[in-house]
Tab-separated table of C-alpha atoms in Angstrom:
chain	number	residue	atom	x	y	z
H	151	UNK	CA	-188.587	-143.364	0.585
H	152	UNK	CA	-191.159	-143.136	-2.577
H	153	UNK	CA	-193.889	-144.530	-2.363
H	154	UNK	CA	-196.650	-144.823	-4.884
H	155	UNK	CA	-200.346	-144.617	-3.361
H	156	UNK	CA	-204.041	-145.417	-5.554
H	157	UNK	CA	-206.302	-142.800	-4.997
H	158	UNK	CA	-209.300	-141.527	-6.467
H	159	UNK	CA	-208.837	-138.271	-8.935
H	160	UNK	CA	-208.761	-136.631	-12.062
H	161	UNK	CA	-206.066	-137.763	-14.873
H	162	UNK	CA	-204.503	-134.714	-17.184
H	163	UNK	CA	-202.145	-135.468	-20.121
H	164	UNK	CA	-201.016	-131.909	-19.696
H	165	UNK	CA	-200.125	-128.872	-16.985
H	166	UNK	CA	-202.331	-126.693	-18.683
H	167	UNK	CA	-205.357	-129.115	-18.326
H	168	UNK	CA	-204.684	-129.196	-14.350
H	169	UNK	CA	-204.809	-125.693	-14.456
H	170	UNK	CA	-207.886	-125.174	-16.095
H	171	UNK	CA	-209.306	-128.040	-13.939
H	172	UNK	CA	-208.675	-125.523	-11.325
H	173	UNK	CA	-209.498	-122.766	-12.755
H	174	UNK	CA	-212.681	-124.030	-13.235
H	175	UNK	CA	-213.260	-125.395	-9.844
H	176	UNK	CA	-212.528	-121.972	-8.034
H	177	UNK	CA	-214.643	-119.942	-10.461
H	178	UNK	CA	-217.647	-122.465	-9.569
H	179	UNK	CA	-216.752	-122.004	-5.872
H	180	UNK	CA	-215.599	-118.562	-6.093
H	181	UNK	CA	-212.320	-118.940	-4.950
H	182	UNK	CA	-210.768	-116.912	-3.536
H	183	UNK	CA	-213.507	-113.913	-2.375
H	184	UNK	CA	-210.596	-111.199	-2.499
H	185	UNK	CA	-206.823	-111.033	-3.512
H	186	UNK	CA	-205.805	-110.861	0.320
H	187	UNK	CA	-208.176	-113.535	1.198
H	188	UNK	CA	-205.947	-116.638	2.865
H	189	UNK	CA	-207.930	-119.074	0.663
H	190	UNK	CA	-206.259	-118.539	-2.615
H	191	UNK	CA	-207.302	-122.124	-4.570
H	192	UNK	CA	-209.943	-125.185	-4.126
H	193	UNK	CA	-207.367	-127.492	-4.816
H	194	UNK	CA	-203.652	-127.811	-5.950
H	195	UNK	CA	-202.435	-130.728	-8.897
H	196	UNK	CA	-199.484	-132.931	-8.792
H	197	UNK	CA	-197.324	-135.046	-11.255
H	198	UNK	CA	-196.704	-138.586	-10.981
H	199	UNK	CA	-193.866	-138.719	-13.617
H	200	UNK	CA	-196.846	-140.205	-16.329
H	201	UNK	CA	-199.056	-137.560	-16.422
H	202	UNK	CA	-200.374	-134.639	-13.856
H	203	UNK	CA	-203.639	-135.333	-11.504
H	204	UNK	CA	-205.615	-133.738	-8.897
H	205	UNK	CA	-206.527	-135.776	-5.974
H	206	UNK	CA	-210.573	-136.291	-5.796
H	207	UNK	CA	-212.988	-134.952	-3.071
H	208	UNK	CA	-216.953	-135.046	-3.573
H	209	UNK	CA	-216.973	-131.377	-3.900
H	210	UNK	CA	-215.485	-131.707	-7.496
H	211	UNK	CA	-217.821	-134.308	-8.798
H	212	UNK	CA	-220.428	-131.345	-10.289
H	213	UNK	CA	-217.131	-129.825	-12.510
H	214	UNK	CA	-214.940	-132.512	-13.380
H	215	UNK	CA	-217.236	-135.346	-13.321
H	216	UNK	CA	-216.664	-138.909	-11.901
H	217	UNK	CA	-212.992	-139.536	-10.641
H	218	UNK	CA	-210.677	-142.916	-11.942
H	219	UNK	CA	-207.757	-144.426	-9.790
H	220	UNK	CA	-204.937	-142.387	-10.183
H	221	UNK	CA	-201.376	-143.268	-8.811
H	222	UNK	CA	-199.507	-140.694	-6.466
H	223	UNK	CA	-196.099	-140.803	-5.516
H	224	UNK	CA	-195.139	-139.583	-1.759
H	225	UNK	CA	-191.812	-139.373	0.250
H	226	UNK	CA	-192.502	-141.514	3.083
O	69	UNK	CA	-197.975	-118.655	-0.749
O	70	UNK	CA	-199.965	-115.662	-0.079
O	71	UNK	CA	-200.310	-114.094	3.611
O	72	UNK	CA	-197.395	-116.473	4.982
O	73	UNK	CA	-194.532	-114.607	6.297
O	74	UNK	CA	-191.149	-116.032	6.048
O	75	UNK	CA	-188.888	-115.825	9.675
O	76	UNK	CA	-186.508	-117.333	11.539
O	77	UNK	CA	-186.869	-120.233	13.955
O	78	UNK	CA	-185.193	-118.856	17.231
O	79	UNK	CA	-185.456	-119.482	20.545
O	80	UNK	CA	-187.599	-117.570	22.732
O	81	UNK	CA	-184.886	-115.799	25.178
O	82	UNK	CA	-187.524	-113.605	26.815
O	83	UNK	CA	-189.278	-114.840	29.410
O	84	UNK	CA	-191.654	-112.188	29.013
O	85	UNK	CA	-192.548	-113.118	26.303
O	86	UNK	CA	-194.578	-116.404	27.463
O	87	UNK	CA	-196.377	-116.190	30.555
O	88	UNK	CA	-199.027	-118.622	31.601
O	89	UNK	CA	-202.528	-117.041	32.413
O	90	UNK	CA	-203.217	-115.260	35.928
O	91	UNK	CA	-205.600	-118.353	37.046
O	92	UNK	CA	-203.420	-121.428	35.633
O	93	UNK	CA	-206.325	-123.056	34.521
O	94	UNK	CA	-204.968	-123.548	30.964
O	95	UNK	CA	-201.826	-124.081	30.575
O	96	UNK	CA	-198.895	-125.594	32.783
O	97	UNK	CA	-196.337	-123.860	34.536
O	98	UNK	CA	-194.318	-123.510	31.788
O	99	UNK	CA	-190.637	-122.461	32.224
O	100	UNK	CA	-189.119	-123.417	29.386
O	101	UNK	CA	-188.834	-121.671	26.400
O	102	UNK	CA	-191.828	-121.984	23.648
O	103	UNK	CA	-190.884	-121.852	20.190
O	104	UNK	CA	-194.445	-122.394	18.591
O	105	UNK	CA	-197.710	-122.848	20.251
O	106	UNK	CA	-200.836	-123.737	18.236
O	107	UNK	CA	-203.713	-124.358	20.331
O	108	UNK	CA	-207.667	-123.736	20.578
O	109	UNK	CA	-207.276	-122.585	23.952
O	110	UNK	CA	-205.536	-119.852	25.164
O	111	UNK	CA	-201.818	-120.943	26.033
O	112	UNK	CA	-199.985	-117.910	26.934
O	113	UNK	CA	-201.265	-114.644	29.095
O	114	UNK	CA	-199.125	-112.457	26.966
O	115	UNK	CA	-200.750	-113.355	24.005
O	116	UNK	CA	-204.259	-111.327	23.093
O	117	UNK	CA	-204.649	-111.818	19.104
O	118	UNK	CA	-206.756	-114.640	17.453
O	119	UNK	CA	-206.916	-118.570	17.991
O	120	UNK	CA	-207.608	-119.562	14.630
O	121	UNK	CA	-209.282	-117.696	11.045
O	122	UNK	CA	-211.875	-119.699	9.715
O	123	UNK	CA	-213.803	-119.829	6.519
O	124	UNK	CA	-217.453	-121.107	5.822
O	125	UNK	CA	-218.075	-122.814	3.245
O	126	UNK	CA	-221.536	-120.914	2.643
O	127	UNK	CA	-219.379	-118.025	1.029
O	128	UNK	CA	-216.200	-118.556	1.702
O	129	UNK	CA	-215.561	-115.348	3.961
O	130	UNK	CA	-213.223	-115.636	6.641
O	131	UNK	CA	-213.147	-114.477	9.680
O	132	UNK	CA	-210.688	-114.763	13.595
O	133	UNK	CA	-211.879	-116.191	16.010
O	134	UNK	CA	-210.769	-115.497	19.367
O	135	UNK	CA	-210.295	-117.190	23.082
O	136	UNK	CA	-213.214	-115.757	25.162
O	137	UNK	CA	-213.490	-114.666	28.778
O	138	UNK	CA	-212.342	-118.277	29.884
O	139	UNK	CA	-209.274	-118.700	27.855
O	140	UNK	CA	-211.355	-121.216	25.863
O	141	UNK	CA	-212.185	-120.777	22.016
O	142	UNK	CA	-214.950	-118.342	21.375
O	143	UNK	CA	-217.566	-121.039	20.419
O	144	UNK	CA	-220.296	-118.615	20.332
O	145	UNK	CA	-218.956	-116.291	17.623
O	146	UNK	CA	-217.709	-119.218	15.564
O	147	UNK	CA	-220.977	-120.885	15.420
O	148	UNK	CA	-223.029	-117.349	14.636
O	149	UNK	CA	-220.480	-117.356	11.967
O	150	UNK	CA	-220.881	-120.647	10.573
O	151	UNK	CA	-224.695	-121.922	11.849
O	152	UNK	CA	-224.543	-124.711	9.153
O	153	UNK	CA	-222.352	-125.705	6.379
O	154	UNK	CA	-218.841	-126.262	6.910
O	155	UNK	CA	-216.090	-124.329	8.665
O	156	UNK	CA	-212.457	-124.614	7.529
O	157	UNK	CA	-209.737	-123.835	9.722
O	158	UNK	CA	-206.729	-121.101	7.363
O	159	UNK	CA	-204.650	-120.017	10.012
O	160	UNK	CA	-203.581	-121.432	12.995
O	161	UNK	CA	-202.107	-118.582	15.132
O	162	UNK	CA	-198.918	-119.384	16.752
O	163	UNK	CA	-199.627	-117.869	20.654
O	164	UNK	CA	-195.493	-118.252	21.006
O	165	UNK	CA	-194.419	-114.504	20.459
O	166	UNK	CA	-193.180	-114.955	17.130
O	167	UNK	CA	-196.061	-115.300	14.838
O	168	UNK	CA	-195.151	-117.995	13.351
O	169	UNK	CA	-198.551	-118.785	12.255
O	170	UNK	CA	-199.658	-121.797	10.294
O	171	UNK	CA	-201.392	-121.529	7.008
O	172	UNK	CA	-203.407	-123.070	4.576
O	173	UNK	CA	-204.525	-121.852	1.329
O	174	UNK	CA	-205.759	-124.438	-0.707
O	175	UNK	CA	-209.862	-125.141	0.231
O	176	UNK	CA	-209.899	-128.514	0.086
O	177	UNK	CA	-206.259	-129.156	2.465
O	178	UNK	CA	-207.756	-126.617	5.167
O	179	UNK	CA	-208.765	-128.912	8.502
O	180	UNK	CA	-212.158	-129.312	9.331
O	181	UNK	CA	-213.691	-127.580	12.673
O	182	UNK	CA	-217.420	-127.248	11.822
O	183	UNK	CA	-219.034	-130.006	9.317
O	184	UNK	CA	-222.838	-129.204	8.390
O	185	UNK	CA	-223.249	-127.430	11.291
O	186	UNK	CA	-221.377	-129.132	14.084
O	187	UNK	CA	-218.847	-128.007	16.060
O	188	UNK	CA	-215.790	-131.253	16.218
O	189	UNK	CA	-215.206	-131.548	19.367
O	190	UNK	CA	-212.833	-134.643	21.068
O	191	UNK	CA	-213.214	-134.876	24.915
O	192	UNK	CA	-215.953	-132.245	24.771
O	193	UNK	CA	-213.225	-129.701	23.786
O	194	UNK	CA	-212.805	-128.358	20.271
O	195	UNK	CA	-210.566	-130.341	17.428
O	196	UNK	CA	-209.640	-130.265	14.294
O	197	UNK	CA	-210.313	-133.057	11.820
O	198	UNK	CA	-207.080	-133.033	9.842
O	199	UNK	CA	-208.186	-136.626	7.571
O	200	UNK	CA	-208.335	-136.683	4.128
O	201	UNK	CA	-204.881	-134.681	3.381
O	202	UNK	CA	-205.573	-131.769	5.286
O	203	UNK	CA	-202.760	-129.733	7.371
O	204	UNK	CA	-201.455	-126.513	8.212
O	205	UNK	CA	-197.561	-124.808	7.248
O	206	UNK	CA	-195.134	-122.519	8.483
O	207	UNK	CA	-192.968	-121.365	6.361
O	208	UNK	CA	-189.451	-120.624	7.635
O	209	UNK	CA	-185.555	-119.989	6.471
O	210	UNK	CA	-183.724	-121.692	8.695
O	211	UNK	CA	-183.592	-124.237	11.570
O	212	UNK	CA	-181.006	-125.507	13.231
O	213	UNK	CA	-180.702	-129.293	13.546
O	214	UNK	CA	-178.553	-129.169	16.678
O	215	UNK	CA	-180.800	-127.556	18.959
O	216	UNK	CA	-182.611	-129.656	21.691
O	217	UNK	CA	-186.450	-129.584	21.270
O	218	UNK	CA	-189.282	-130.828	23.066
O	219	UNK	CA	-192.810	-131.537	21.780
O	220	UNK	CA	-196.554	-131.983	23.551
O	221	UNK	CA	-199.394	-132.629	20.556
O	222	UNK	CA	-202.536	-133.588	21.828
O	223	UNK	CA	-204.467	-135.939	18.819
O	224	UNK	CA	-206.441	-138.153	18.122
O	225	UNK	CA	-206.197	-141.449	15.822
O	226	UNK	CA	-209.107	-142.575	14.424
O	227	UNK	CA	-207.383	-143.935	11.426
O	228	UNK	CA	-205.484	-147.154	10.852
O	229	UNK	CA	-201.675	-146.607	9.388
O	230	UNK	CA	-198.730	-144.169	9.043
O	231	UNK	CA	-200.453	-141.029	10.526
O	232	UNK	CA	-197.976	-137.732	10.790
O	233	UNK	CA	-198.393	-135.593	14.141
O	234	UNK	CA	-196.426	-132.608	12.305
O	235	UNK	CA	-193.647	-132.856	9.996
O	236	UNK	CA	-190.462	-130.557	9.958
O	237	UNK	CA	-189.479	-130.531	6.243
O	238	UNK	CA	-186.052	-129.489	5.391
O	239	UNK	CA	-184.607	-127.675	1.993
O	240	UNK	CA	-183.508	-131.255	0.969
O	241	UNK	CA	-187.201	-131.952	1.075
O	242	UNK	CA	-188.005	-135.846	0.950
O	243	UNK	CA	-186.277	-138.343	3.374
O	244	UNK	CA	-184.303	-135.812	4.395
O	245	UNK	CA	-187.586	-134.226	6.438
O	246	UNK	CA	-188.264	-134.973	10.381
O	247	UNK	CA	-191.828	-136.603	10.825
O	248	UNK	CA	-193.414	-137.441	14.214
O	249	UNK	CA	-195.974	-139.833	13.421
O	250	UNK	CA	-197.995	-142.820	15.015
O	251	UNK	CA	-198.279	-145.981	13.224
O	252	UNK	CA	-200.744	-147.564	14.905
O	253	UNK	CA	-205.286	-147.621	14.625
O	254	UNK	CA	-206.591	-146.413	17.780
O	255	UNK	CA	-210.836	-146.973	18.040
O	256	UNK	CA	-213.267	-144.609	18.899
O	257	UNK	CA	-213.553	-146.092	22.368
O	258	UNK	CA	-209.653	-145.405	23.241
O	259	UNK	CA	-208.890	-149.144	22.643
O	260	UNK	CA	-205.618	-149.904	20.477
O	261	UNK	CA	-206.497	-152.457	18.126
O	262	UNK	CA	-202.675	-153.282	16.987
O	263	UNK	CA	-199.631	-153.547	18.565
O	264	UNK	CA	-198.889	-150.277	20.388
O	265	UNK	CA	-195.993	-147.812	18.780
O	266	UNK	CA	-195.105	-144.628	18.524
O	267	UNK	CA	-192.324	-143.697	15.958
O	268	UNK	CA	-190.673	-140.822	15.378
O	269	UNK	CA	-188.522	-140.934	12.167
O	270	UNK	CA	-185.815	-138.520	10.776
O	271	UNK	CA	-183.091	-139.337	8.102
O	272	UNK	CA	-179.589	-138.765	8.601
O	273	UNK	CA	-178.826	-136.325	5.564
O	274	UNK	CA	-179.363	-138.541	2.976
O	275	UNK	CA	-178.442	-141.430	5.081
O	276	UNK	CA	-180.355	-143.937	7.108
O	277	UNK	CA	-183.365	-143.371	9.235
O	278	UNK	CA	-183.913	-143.513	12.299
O	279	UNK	CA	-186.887	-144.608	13.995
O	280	UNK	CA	-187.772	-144.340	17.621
O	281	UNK	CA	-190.426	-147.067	19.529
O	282	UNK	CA	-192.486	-145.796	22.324
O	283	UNK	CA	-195.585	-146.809	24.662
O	284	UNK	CA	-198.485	-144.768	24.259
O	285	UNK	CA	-200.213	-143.717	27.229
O	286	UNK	CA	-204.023	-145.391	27.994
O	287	UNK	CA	-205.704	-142.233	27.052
O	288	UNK	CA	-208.095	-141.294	24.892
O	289	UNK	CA	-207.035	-139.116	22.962
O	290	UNK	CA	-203.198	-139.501	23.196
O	291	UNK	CA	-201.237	-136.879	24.462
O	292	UNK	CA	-197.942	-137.022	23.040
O	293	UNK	CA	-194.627	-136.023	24.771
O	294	UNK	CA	-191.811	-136.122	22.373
O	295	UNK	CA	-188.606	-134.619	22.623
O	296	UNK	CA	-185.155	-135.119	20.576
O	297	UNK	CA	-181.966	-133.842	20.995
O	298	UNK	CA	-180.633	-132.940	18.398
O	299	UNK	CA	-177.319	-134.040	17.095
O	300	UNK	CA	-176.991	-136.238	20.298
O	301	UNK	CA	-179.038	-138.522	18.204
O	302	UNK	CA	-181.371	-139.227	21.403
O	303	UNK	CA	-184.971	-139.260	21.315
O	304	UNK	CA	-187.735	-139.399	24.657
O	305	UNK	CA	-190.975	-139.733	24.620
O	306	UNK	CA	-193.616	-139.574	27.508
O	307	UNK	CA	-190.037	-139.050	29.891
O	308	UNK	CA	-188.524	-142.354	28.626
O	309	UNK	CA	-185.677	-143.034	26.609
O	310	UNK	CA	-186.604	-145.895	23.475
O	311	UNK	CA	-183.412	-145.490	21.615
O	312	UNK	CA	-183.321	-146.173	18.222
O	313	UNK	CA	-183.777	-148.722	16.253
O	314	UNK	CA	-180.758	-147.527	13.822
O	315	UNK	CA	-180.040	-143.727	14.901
O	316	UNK	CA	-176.039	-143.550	13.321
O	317	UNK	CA	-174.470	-140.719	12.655
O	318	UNK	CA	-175.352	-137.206	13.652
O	319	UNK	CA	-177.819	-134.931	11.947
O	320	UNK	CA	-176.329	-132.096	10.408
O	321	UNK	CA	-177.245	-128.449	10.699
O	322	UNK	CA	-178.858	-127.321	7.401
O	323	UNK	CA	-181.692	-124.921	6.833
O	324	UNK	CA	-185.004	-125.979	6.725
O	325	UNK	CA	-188.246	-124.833	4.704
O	326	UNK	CA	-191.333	-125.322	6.661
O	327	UNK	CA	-193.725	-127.111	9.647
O	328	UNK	CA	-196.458	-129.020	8.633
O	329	UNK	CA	-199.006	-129.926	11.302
O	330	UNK	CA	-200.318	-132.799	10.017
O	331	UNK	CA	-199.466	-133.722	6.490
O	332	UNK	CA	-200.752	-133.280	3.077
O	333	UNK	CA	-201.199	-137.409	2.822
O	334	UNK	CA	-200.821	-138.666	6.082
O	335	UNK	CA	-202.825	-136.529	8.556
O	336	UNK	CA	-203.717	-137.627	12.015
O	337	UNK	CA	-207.148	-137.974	12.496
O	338	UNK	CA	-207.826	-134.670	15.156
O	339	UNK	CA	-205.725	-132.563	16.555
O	340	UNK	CA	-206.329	-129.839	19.767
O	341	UNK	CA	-202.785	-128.523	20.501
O	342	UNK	CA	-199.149	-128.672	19.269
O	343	UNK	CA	-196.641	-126.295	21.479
O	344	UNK	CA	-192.685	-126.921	20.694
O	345	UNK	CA	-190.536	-125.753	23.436
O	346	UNK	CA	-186.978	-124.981	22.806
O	347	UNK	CA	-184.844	-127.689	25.399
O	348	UNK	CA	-185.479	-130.926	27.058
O	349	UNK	CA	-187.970	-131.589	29.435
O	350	UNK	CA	-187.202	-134.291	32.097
O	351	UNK	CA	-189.491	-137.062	33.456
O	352	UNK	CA	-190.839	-135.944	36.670
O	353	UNK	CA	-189.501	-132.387	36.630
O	354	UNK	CA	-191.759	-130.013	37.841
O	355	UNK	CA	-192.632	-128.594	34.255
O	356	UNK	CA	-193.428	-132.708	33.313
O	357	UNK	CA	-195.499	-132.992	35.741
O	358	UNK	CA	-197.593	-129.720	35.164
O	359	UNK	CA	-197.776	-130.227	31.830
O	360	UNK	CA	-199.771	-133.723	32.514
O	361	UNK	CA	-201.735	-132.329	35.216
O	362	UNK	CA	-202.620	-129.504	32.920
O	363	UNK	CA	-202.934	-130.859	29.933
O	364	UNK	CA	-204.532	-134.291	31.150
O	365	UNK	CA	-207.106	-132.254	32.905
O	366	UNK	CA	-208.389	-129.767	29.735
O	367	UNK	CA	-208.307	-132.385	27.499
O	368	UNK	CA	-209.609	-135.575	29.800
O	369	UNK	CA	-207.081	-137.323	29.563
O	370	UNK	CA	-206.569	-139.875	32.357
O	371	UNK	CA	-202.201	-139.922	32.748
O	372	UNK	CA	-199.755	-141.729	34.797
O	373	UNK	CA	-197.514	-139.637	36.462
């Protein structure tokens, strides 16, 4: 069953933007320390059939700025 | 995903291959076969490689952490490691035989088993904080629905709602995935606040679901005994049979893609210990019963027998 959540996170009208949203947020972090390493990404981006979005955490406030409400869709 | 090998569920044939520790302090006298066992104790004698890899969040370097001289996770080196900040939990080693180890590879999903410092600990023993999204996978190529499994997770609820244990997700991905969840808010002080239930859920390949009702146990946290059987469409839990509320049909054999422990939106609050065994175990058999002496005893956990 789908189910469409509200949660705090970042809005993108395109892939690419997600991806440099990333991008960003691992270079800050340095993510990951070494090709091998297990951690490979701070965070991963979804699409909600409107547009794509990462889901917020506090630790991206100081790259991407203050999070909206974004909707999600999960299988339930 | 990086690092995460793809394998085969099978069953463990070789008793060898799981053996409980010399002393029997940790584990129960297990005779049935283990298929995965994630734990931050040490769960089988055989098994001499790492609990858990961890990464700090002062650098991000990782590092395994292994059961110490006790069985018991090596609290010493992990806090050396990690003496403030946050730890992160990457890999959850699978103590089975198979290394079917769990994974996670994106920072912000890893569980939580040090925040600023401090070591999470539920009963005085170490846990994982799996809120906020966080959870671990296994990647696999194939499972067979038919097969007869049973299921001990030791967790700890300490959020209201839908909260997956683990979370078997098939190739048809979607409804057609097995969770094992609670549904109810358990407080900090072990009381439930809403009506007790336990559900286990699984959809009938792209047909209806079906849902299982069970008592939870007056323990703090829950230890979960869950086992289903496979095509017999016939689910236990703690030893008793709550049939379904609208099992129909039987679920086909198709391959599966993964294990989640926990899930990427609903996680269970903490978890200490998920071991699958391959077959049913029976109320009041002798492995039922050491299991809840065992397990009730590490983990505090006052049990009815």
């Amino acid at each position: 069953m789908l189910e469409n959540i509200t949660q705090l996170g970042y809005r993108f009208n395109t892939e690419q933007e997600a991806k440099d949203a990333i991008h960003a947020l691992n270079v800050y972090y340095g993510i990951p320390v070494s090709p091998d390493a297990t951690t490979q990404t701070w965070c991963n981006y979804g699409y909600n059939n409107e547009y794509w979005y990462i889901v917020w955490d506090e630790s991206m406030n100081i790259i991407l700025a203050e999070p909206i409400e974004i909707i999600i869709i999960i299988n339930e | 995903m990086n690092g995460i090998p793809n394998s085969t569920w099978q069953k463990n044939t070789d008793d060898a291959v799981f053996r409980i520790p010399a002393n029997n302090s940790l584990i129960c006298n297990i005779t049935d076969k283990v298929m995965f066992a994630y734990s931050l104790r040490l769960v089988n004698a055989n098994y001499n490689g790492a609990l858990i890899r961890v990464r700090r969040s002062r650098d991000n370097a990782e590092l395994d952490i292994y059961a110490d001289q006790f069985g018991k996770l090596d609290i010493k080196t992990l806090q050396d490691f990690c003496p403030t900040g946050n730890a992160f939990v990457t890999r959850w080693y699978d103590q089975s035989g198979f290394a079917r180890n769990a994974f996670q590879g994106t920072a912000n999903s890893q569980p939580i088993i040090i925040l600023n410092g401090v070591l999470y600990t539920i009963n005085g023993v170490p846990s994982l904080n799996m809120n906020s999204n966080r959870f671990l996978t296994h990647t696999t190529t194939a499972f067979d629905w038919s097969m007869t499994m049973s299921l001990i997770a030791v967790n700890y609820q300490n959020q209201s709602g839908t909260k997956y244990v683990c979370q078997f997700f098939t190739s048809l991905a979607g409804s057609n995935n097995l969770a094992i969840f609670t549904q109810n808010f358990i407080s900090p002080t072990g009381n439930i606040s809403t009506s007790p239930s336990f559900r286990s859920r699984y959809t009938v390949n792209g047909g209806a679901t079906a849902d299982v009702q069970a008592f939870l146990l007056r323990s703090n946290p829950l230890l979960y005994m869950f086992y289903w059987a496979g095509s017999n469409t016939s689910n236990f839990i703690n030893g008793l049979g709550n049939g379904f509320d609208s099992g129909s049909g039987s679920i086909p054999a198709f391959p599966s893609s993964s294990l989640s422990i926990s899930s990427n939106i609903l996680g269970l609050g903490f978890t200490s210990e998920l071991i699958i065994f391959d077959g049913q175990i029976h109320l009041q058999s002798e492995t039922y019963i050491n299991i809840i002496k065992n397990v009730g005893k590490y983990y505090s956990i006052g049990l009815p027998i």
